[in-house]
Coordinates of N, CA and C in Angstrom, one line a residue:
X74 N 0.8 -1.2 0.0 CA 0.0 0.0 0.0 C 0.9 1.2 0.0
X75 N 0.5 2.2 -0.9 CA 1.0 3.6 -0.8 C 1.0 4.6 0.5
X76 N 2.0 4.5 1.3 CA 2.0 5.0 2.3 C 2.4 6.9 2.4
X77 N 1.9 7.4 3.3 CA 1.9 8.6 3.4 C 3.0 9.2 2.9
X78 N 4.5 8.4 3.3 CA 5.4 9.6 3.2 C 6.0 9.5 1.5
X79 N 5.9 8.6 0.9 CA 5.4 8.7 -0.4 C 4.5 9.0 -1.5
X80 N 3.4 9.6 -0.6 CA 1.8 10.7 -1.7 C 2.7 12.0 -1.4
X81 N 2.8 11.9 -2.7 CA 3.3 13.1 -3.2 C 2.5 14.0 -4.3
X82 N 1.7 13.2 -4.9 CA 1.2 13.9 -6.4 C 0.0 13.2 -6.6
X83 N -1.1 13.8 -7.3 CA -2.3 13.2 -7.5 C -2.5 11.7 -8.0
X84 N -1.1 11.4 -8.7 CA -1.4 10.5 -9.4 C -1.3 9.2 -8.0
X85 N -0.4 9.6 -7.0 CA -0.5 8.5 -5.7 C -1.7 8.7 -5.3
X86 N -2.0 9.9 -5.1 CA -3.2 9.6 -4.1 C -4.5 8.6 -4.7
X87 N -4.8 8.7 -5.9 CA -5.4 7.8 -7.1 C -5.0 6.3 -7.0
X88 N -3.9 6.0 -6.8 CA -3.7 4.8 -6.7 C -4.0 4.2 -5.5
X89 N -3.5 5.2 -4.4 CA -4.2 5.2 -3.1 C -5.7 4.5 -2.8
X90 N -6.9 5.6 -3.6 CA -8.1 5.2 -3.2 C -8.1 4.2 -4.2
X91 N -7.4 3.5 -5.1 CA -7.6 2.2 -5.8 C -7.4 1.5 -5.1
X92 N -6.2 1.5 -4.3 CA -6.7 0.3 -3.5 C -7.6 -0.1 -2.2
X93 N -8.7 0.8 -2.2 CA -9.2 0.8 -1.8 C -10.9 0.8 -2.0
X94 N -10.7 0.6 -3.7 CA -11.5 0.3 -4.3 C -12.6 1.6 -4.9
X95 N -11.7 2.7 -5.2 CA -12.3 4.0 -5.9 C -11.3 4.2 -7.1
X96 N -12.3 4.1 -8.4 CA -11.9 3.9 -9.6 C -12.2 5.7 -10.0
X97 N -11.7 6.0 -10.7 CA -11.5 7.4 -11.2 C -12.3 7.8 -12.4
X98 N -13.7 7.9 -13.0 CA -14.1 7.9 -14.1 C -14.3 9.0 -14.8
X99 N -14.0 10.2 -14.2 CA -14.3 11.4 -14.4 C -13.2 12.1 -15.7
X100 N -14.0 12.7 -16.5 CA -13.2 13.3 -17.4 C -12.5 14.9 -17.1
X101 N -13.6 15.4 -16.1 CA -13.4 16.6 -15.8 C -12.4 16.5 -14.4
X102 N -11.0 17.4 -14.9 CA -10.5 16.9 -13.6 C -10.8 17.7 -12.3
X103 N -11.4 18.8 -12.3 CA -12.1 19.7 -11.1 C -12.9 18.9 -10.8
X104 N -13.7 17.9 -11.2 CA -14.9 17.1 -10.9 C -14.1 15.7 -9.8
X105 N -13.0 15.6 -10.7 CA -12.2 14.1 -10.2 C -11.6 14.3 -8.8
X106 N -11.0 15.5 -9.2 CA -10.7 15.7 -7.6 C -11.9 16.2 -6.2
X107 N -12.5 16.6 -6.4 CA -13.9 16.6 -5.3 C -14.4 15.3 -5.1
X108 N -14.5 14.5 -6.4 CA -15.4 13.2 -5.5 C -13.9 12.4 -5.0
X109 N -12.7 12.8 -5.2 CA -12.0 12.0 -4.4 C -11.7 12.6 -3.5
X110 N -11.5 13.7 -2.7 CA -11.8 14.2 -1.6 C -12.9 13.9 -0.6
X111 N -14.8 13.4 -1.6 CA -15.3 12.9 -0.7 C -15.4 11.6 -0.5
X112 N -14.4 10.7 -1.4 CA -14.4 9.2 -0.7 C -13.4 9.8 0.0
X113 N -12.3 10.3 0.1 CA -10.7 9.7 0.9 C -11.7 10.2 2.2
X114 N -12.8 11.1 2.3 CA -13.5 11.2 3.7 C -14.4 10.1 4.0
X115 N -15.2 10.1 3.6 CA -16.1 8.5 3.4 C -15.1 7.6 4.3
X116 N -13.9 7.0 3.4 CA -13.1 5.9 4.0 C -12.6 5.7 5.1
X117 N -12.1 7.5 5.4 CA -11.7 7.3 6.5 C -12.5 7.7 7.8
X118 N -13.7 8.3 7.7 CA -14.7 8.2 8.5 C -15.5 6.7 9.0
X119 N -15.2 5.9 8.0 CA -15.7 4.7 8.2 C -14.4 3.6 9.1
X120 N -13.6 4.2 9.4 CA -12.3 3.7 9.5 C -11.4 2.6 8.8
X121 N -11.1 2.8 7.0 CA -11.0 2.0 6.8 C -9.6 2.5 6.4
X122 N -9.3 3.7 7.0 CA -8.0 3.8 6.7 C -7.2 4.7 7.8
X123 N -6.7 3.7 8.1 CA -6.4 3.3 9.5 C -5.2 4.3 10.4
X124 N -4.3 4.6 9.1 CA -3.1 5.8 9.6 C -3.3 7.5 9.1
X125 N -3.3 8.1 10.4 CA -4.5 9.1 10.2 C -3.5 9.7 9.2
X126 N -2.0 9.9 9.1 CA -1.2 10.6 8.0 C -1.3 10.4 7.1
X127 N -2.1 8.9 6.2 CA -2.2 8.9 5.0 C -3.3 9.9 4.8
X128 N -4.4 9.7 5.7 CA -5.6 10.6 5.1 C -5.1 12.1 5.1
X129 N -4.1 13.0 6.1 CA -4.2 14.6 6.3 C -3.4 14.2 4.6
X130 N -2.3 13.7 4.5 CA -1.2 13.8 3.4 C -2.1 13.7 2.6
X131 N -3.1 12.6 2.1 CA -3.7 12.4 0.9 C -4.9 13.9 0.6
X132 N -5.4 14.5 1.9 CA -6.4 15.7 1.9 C -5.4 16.3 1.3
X133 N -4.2 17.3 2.0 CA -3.7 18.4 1.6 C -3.4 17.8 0.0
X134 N -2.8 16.9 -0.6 CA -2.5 16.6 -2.0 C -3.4 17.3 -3.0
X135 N -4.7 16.5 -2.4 CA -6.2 16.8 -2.8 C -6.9 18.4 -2.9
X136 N -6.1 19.0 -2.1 CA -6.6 20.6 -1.7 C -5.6 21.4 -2.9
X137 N -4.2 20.9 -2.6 CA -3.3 21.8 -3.1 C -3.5 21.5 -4.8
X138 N -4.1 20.2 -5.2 CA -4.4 20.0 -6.7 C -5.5 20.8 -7.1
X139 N -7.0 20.6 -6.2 CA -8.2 21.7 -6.5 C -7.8 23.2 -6.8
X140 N -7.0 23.8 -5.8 CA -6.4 25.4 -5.9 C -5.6 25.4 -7.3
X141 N -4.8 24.7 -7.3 CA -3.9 24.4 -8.6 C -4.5 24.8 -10.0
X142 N -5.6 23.7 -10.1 CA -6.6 23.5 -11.1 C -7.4 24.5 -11.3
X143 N -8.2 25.0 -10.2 CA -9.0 26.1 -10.4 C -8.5 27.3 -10.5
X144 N -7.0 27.8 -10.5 CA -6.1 28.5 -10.6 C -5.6 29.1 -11.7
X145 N -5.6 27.7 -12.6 CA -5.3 27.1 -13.7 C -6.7 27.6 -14.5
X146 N -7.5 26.7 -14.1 CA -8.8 27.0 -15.5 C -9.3 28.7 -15.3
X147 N -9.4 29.4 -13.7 CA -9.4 31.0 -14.4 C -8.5 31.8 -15.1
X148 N -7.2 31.4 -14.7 CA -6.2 32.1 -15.9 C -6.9 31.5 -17.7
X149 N -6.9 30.7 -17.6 CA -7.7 30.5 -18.9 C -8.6 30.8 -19.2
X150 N -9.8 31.0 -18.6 CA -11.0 31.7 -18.7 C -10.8 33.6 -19.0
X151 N -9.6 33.9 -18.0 CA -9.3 35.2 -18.9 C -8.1 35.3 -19.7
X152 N -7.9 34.3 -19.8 CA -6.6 35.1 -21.0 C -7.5 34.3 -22.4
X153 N -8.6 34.0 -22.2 CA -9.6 33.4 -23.7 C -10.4 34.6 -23.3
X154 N -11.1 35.5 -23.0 CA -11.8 36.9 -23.0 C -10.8 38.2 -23.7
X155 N -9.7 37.9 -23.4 CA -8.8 38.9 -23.8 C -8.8 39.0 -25.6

């Protein structure tokens, strides 16, 4: 299993909730990251993941990709207005 001190980048935390049985089907990636923010809560609210540093490491991953991304698509939303 992918342990905390190696989630480094979306693509671990993804493999993460795969093994945990959350498949990624989303095309939109602002969309992909929210519903895997609300399983990595799900799972671990259910206790099924058990070292509470995977879940803060796997959240902040999850946070610092959403800011990233939505950071990302409004620079593009105005530099396509311009």
């Amino acid at each position: 299993m992918i342990k905390c001190e190696r989630m480094k980048t979306l693509y671990d935390v993804q493999e993460f909730l795969k093994k945990h049985g959350y498949i990624n089907l989303f095309s939109n990636r602002l969309d992909a990251i929210f519903f895997m923010a609300q399983e990595l809560k799900t799972l671990y609210d259910a206790g099924l993941i058990p070292d509470q540093n995977d879940y803060f490491t796997a959240d902040l991953i999850l946070r610092r990709e959403h800011r990233l991304e939505s950071e990302k698509k409004t620079y593009d939303e105005k530099n396509y207005r311009d």
